[in-house]
Coordinates of C-alpha atoms and ligand atoms in Angstrom, one line a residue:
X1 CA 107.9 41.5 40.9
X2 CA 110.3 42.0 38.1
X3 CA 109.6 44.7 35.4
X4 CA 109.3 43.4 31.7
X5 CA 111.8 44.8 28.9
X6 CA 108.5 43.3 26.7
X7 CA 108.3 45.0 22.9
X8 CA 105.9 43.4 21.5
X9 CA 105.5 43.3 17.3
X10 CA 102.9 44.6 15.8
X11 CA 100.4 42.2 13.7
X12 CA 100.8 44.7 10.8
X13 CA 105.0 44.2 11.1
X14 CA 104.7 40.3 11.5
X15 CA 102.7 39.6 8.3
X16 CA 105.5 42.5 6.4
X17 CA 108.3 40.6 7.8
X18 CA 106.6 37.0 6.3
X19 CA 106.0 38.6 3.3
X20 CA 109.6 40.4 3.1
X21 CA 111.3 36.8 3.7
X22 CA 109.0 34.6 1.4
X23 CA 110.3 36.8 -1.6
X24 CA 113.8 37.2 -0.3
X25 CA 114.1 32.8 -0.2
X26 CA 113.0 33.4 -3.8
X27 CA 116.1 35.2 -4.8
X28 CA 118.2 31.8 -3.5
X29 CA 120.5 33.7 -1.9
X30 CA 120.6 31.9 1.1
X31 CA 121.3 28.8 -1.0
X32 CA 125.1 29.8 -1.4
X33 CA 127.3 28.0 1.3
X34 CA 129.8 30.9 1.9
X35 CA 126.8 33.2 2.9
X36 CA 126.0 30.5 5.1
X37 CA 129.2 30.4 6.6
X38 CA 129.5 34.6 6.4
X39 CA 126.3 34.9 8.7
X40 CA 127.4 32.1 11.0
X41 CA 130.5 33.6 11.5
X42 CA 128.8 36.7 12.3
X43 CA 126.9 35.0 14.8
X44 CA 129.5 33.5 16.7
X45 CA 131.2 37.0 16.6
X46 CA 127.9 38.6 18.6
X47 CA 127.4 35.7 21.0
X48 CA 130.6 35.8 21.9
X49 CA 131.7 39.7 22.4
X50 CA 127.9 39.6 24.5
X51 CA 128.6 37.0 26.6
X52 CA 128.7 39.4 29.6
X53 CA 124.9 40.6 28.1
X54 CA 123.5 37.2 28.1
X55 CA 124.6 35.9 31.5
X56 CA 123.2 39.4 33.3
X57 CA 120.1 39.4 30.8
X58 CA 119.3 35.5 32.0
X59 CA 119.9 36.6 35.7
X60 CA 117.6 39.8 35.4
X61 CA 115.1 37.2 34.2
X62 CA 115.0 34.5 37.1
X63 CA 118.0 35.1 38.8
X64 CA 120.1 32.5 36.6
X65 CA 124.0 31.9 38.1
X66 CA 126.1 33.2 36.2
X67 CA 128.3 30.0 36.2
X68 CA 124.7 28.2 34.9
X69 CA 124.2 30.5 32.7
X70 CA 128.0 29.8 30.7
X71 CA 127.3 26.1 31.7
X72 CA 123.6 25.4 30.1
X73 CA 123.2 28.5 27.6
X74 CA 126.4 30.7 26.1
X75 CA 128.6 27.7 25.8
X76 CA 126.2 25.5 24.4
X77 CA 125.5 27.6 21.9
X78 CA 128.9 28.3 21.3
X79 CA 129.7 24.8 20.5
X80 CA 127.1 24.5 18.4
X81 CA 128.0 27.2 16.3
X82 CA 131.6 25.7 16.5
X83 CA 130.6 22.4 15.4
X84 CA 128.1 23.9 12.5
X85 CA 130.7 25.9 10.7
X86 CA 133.7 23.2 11.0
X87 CA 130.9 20.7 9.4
X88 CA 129.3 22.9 7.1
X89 CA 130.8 21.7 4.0
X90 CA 130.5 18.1 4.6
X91 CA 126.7 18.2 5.4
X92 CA 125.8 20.5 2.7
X93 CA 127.5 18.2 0.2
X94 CA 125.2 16.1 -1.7
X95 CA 125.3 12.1 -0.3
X96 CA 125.6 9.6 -3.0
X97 CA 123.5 6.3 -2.3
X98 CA 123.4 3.0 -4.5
X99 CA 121.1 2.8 -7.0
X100 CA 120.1 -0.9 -6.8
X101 CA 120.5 -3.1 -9.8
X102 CA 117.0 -2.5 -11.2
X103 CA 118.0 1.3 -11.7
X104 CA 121.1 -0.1 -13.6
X105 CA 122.3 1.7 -15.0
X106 CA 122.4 5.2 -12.9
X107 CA 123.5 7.3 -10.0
X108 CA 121.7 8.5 -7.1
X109 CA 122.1 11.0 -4.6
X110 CA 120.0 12.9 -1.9
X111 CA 120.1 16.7 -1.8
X112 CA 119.6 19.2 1.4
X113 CA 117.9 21.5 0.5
X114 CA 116.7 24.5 2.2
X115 CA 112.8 24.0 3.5
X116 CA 112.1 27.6 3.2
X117 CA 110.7 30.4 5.2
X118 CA 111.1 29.0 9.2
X119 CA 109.7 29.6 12.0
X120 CA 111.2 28.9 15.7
X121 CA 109.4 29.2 18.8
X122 CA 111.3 28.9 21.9
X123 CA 110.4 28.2 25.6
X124 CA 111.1 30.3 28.6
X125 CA 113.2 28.0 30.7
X126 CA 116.7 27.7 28.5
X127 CA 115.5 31.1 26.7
X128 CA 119.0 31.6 25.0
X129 CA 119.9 28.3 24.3
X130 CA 116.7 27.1 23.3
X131 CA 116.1 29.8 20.7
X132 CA 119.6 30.0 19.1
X133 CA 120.6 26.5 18.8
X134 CA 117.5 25.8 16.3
X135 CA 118.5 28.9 14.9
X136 CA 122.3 28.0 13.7
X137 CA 120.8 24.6 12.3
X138 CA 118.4 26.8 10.3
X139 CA 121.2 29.2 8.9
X140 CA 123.3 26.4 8.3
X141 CA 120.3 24.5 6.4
X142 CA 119.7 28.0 4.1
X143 CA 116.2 29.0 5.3
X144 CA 114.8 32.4 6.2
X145 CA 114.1 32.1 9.8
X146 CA 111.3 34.1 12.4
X147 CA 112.2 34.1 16.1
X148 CA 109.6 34.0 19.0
X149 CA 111.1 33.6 21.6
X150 CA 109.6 33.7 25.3
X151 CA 108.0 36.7 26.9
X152 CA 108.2 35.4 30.2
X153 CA 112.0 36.1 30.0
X154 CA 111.7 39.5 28.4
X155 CA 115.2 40.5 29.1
X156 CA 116.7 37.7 27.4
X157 CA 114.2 37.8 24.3
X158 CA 115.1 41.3 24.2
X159 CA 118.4 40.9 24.2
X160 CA 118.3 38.1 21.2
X161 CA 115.9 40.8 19.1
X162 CA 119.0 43.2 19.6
X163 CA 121.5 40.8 18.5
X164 CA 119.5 39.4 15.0
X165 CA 119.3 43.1 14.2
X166 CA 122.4 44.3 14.7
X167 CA 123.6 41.5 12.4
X168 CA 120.5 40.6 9.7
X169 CA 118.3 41.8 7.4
X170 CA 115.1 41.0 9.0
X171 CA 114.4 39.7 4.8
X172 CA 116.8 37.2 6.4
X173 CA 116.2 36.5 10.1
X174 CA 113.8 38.9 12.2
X175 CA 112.9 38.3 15.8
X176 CA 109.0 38.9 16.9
X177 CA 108.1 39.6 20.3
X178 CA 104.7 38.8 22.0
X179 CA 103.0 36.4 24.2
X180 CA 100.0 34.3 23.1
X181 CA 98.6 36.9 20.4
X182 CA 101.8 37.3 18.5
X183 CA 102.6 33.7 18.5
X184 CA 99.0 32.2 16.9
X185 CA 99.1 35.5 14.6
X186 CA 102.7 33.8 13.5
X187 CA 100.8 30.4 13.5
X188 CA 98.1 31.5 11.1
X189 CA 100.5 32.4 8.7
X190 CA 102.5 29.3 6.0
X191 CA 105.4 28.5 7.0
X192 CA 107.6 26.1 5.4
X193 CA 108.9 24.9 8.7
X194 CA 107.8 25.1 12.7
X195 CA 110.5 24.1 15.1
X196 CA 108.3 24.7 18.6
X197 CA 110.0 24.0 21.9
X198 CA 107.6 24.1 24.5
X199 CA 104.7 22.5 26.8
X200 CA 102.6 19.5 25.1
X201 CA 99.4 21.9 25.4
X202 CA 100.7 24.7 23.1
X203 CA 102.2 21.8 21.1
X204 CA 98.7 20.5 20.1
X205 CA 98.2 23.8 19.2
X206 CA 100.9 24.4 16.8
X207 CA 100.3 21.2 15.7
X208 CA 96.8 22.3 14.5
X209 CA 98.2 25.1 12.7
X210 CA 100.8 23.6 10.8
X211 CA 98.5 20.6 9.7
X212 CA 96.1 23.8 7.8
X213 CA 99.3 24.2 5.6
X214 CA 100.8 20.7 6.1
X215 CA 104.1 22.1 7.5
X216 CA 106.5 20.1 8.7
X217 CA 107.0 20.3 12.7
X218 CA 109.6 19.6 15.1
X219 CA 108.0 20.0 18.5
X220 CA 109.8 19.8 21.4
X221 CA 107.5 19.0 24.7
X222 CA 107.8 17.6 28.1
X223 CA 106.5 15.1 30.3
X224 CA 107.0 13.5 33.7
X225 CA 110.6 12.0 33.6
X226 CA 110.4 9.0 36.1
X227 CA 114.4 8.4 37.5
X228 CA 114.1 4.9 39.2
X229 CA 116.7 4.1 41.7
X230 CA 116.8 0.1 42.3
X231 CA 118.6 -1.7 45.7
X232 CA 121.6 -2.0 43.6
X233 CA 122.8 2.0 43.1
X234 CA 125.3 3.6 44.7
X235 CA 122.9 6.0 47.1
X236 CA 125.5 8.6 47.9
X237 CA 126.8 9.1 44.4
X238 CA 123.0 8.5 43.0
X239 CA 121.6 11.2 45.5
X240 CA 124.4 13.9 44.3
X241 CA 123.7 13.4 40.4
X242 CA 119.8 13.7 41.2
X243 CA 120.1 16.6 43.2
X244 CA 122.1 18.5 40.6
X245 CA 120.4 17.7 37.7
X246 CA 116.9 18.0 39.2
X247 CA 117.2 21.6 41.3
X248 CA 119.7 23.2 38.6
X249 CA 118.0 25.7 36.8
X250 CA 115.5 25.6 39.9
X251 CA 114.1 22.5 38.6
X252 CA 112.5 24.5 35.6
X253 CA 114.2 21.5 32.9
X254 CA 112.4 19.5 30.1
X255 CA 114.9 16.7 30.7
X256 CA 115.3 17.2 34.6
X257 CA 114.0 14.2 37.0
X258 CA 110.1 14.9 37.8
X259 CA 109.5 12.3 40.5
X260 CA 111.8 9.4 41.7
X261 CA 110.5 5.7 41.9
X262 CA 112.7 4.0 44.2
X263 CA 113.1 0.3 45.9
X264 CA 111.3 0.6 49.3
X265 CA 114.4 -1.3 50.8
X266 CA 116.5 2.1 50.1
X267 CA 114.3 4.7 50.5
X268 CA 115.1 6.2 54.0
X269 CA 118.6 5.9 53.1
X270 CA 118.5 7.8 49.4
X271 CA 116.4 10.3 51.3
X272 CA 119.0 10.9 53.9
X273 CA 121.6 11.0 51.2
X274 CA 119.4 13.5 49.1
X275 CA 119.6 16.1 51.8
X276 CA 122.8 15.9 52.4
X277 CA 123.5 16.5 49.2
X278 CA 120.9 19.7 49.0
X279 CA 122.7 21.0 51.5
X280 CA 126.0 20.2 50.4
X281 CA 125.1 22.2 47.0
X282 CA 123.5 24.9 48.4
X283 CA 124.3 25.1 52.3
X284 CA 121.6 25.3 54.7
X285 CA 119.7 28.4 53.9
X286 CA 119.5 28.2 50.3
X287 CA 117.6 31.4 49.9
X288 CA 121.0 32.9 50.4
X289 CA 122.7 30.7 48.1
X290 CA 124.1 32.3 44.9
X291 CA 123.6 29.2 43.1
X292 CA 120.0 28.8 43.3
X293 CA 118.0 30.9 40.5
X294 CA 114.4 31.6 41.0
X295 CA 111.1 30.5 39.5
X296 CA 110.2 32.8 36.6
X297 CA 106.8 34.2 37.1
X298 CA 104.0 34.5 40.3
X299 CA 101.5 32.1 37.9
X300 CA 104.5 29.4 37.7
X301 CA 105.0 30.0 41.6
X302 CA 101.4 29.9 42.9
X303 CA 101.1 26.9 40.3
X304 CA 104.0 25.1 42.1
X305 CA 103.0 26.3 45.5
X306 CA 99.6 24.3 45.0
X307 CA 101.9 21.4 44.4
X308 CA 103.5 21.3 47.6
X309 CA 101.4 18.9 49.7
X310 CA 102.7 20.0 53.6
X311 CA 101.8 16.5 55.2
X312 CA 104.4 14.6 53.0
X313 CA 107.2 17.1 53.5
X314 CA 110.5 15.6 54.4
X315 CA 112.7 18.5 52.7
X316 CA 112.0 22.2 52.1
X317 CA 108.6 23.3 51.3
X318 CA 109.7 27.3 51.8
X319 CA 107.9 29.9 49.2
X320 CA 108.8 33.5 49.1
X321 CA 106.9 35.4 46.9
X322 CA 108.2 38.3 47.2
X323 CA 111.4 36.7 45.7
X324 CA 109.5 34.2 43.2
X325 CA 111.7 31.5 45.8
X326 CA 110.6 27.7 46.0
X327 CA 113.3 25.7 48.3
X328 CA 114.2 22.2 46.6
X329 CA 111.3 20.3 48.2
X330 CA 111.1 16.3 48.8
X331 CA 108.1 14.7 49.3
X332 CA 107.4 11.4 50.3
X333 CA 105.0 9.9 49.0
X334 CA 105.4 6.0 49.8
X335 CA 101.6 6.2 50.9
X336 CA 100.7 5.9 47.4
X337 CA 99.4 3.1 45.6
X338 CA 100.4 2.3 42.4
X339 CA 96.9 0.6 41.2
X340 CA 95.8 4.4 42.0
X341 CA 93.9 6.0 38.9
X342 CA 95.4 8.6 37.2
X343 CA 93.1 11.7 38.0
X344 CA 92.7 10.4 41.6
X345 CA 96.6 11.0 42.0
X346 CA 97.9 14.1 44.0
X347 CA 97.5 17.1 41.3
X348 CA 101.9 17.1 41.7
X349 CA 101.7 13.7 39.9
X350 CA 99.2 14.4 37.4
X351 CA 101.0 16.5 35.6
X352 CA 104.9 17.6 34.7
X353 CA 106.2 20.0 37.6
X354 CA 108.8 21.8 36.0
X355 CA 109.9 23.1 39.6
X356 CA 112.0 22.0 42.7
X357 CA 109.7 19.8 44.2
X358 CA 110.5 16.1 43.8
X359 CA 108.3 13.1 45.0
X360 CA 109.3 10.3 46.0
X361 CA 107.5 7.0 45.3
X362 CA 108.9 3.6 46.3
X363 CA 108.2 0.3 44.6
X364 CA 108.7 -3.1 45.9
X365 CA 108.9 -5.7 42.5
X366 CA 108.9 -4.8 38.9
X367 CA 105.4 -5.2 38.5
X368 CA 105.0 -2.5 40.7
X369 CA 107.3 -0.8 38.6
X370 CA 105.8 -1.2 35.6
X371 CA 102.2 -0.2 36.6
X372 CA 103.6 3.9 37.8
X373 CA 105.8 4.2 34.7
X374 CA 103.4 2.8 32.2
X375 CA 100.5 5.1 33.9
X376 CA 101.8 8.2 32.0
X377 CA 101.5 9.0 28.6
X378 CA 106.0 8.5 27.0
X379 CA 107.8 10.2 28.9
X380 CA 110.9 12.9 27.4
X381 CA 113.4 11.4 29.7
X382 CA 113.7 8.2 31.6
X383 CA 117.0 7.4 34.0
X384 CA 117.9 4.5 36.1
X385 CA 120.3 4.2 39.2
X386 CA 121.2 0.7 39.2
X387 CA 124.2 -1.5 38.8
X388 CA 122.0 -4.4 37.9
X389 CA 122.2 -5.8 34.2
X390 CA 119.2 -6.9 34.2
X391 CA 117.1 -4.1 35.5
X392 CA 119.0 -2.2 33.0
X393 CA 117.9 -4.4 29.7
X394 CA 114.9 -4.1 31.6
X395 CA 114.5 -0.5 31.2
X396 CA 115.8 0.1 27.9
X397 CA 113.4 -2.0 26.5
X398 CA 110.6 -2.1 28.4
X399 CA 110.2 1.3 28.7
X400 CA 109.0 3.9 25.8
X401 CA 110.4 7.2 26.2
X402 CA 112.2 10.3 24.5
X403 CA 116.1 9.4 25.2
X404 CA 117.6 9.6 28.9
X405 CA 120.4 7.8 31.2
X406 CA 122.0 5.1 33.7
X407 CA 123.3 6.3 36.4
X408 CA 123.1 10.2 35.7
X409 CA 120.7 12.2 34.8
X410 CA 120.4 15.0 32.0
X411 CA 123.6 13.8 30.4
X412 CA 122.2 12.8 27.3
X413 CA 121.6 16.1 26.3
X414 CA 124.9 17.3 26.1
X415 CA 126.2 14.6 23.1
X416 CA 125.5 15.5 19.7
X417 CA 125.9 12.8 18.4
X418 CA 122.4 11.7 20.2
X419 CA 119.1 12.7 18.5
X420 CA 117.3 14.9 21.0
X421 CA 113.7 14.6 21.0
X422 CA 110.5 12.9 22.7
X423 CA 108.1 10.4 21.8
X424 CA 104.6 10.3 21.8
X425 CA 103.2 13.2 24.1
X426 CA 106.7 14.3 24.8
X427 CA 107.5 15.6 21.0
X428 CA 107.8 14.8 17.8
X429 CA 111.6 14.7 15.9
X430 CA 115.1 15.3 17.1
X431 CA 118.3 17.9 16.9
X432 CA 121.2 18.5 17.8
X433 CA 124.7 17.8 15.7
X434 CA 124.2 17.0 12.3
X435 CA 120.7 15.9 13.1
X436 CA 119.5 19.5 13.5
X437 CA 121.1 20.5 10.2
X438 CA 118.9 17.7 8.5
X439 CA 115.7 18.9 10.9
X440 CA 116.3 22.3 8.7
X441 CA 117.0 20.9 5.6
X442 CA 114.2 18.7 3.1
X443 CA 116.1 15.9 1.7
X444 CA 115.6 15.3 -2.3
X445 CA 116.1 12.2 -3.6
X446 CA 117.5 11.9 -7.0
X447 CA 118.0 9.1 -9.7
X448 CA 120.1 10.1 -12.8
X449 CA 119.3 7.5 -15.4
X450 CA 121.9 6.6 -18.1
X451 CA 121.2 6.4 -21.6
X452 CA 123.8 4.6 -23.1
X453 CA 121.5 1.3 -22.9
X454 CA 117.8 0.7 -22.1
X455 CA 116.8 -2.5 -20.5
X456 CA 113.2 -3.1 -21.7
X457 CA 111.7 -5.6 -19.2
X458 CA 109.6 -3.3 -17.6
X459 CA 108.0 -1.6 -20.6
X460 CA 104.5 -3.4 -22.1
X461 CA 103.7 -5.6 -23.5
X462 CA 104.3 -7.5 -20.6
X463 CA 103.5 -11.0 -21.5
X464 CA 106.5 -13.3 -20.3
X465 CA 108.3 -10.4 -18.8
X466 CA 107.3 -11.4 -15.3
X467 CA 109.3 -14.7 -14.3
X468 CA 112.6 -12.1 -15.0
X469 CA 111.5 -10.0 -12.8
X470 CA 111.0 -12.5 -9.9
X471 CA 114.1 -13.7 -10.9
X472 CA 115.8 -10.6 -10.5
X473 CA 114.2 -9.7 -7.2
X474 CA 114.9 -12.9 -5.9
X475 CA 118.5 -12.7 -7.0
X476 CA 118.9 -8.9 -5.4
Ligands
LIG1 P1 104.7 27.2 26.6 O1 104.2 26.1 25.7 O2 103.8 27.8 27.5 O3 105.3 28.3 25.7 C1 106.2 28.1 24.6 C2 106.0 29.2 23.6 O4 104.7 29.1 23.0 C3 106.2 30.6 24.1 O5 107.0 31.4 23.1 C4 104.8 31.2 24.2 O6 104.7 32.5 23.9 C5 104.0 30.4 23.1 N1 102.6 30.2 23.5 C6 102.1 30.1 24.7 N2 100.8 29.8 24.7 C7 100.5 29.8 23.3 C8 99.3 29.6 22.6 N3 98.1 29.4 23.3 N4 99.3 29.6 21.3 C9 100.4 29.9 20.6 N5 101.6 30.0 21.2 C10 101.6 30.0 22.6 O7 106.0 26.6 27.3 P2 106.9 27.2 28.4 O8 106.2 27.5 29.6 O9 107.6 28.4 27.8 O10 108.0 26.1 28.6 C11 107.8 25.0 29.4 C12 107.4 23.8 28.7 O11 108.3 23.5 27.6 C13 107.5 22.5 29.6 O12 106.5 21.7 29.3 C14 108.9 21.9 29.1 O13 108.9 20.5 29.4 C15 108.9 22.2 27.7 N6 110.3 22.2 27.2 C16 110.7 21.3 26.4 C17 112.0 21.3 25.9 C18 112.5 20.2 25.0 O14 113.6 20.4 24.4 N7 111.7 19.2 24.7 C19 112.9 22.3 26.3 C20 112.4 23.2 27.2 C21 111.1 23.2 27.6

């Protein structure tokens, strides 16, 4: 087993450090843009000089790759930083909007301004990225900001408490560590914004929380991301971009492929295709492989150990415990009926499996199709292997779910200019780019009335006023 760097915060030091930053938002300081830009700046400065830090900090947690590590975490963040100071200026900047004639005559505008005191709770699986990208949208937006991240990736949560305090005040931006006690002490506190990243369970409960307080939320969740792969996809191609984005990271990804619904026509093939491609990645013995991390605790491993079912094995099924190591698993599981309730489904397709194991269903027509996507609650991420114009409309629309892809999967995280978020069960609201500046940031709306004239139809008495009104809203 792996030691934990845990240091947990005391309750006593959590409700100092609310206390400490409630008063300091009162001083405004963080309203000013160039301190904005100052402890941005200063960020960027740390995350890059520790990049090193982060990558061996993420591999003494679950035995990250190094090269994943720069790929899905440092240089992420990095970017995002990038972006957020080059933009700073032009989203802080106050957006003028029409007035509409029946404000004539004035000007209005919508101000960002700062929520307040925030707080950020991250997940485990992405534990840098997933903590620090809210966190530059909340500097950039002028709050105060608390950081929990996970404690089931202690070296990497350490390692972000050591950064914020080299850098901040904790009046500014603390970091408290803690499992399940810290985190619903934090919750019982006001905040004036909760950005949670997590599983839809704890989401519920945050949810709770904030609504005593009527805080604002972001929650980011999960769900069970079908990937459908019709007669029409290019198998080989289709099997590589599955098998990356479902086993990177070990499979332990909101947005990775959970189970794959596939055209019985093409199944054998894909399958074929899908090991080749495993083993392409990762070579035959991936327990060796340096590119395969590990899962990240014993109650995540015996979890997804349960979820192996060893009659449907056509792929893997290898658990060391010893080394927290699941092998990217398939499982066919074409036996399956699609009229099949819910809770009489396998217990690997009742729930997300945030693991290497991937089922595979097949369908035969769109009805069929239809009945095992629409039998869970909105997914986070949908994606489609198809060349088919049709089957794509199809999808698009038919389907409800958080954001996803054609013809890749995972993908849609990586363009800011895409709102990243789920629907439903799968979250609620959206970051990344300029959206997670707004996510931070309340807008106020403001009208500035002229005085120079003062049209009277709207004051009493009223008699004969109305026909100018319809008139006028009928002429807008
Ligand atoms: P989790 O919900 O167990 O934990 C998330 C955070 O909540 C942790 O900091 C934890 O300490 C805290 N927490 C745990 N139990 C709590 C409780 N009872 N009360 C208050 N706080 C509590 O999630 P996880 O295991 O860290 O992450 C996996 C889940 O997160 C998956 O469901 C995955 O899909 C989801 N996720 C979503 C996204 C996204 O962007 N939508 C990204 C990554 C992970």
């Amino acid at each position: 087993m792996r030691e934990s760097a845990a240091n947990y915060t005391s309750v006593q030091e959590i409700e100092r450090i609310h206390k400490i930053q409630q008063n300091y938002f009162q001083t405004k300081e963080t309203y000013s843009i160039t301190y904005r830009y100052k402890m941005l700046l200063a960020l960027k400065k740390s995350v890059l000089e520790k990049e090193n830090a982060i990558c061996e900090a993420l591999y003494a947690d679950f035995k990250k790759p190094f090269f994943e590590s720069e790929l899905t975490e440092f240089l992420i963040v990095v970017k995002e930083i990038n972006r957020t100071i080059k933009n700073l200026k032009k989203w802080t900047k106050p957006k003028s909007v029409s007035s509409g004639i029946l404000n004539f005559p004035s000007s209005s505008k919508i101000i960002f301004e700062p929520y307040g005191n925030a707080l950020i709770i991250g997940p485990w699986n992405y534990p840098f990225q997933l903590i620090m990208a809210p966190l530059i949208a909340a500097i950039a937006a002028g709050n105060t900001i608390v950081l929990k991240p996970s404690e089931l990736t202690p070296h990497t949560s350490q390692l972000v408490a050591q950064i914020i305090s080299e850098l901040f005040d904790p009046k500014f931006i603390a970091v408290v560590q803690g499992d399940v006690e810290q985190s619903q002490k934090l919750l019982s506190l006001k905040w004036d914004y909760i950005f949670f990243t997590g599983s839809p369970k704890v989401g519920q409960i945050v949810y709770e929380a904030a609504s005593k307080f009527l805080t604002p939320v972001t929650l980011e969740l999960g769900g069970k991301n079908p990937c459908i792969v019709d007669e029409t996809a290019l198998l080989k191609l289709t099997a590589k971009r599955i098998v990356w984005g479902k086993f990177v990271n070990a499979g332990q990804t909101c947005i990775a492929p959970d189970y794959l619904l596939v055209n019985h026509q093409i199944k054998s093939e894909l399958i074929t295709y899908l090991i080749e491609e495993i083993e392409n990645a990762y070579g035959k013995d991936v327990f060796v492989s340096p590119d395969y991390p590990r899962i990240v605790n014993q109650s995540n491993f015996e979890r997804l150990q349960r979820l192996i079912l060893k009659d449907h094995i056509v792929y893997g099924g290898t658990c060391n415990l010893n080394d927290l190591y699941i092998s990217p698993t398939l499982l066919d599981l074409s036996d399956l009926n699609s009229s099949t309730k819910l809770e009489q489904l396998p217990e690997v397709m009742q729930d997300e499996i945030f693991g290497p194991i991937l089922p595979i269903i097949s369908y035969s027509d769109h009805e069929e199709l239809d009945y095992w996507v629409q039998k869970f609650d909105k997914p986070l991420a949908l994606y489609l292997f198809s060349k088919s114009k049709k089957m794509i409309d199809k999808i698009s629309i038919d389907y409800a779910f958080g954001g996803g892809a054609i013809n890749d999967v995972i993908v849609q995280f990586t363009n800011h200019h895409l709102p990243f978020g789920g629907v439903g069960k799968s979250g609620i609201g959206s970051y990344h780019g300029e959206k997670s500046f707004k996510t931070f940031s309340h807008k106020k709306s403001i009208v500035h009335r002229g005085t120079w004239i003062d049209i009277p139809t709207r004051y009493a008495p009223y008699q004969g006023k109305i026909k100018w009104i319809k008139k006028l809203v009928g002429w807008l």
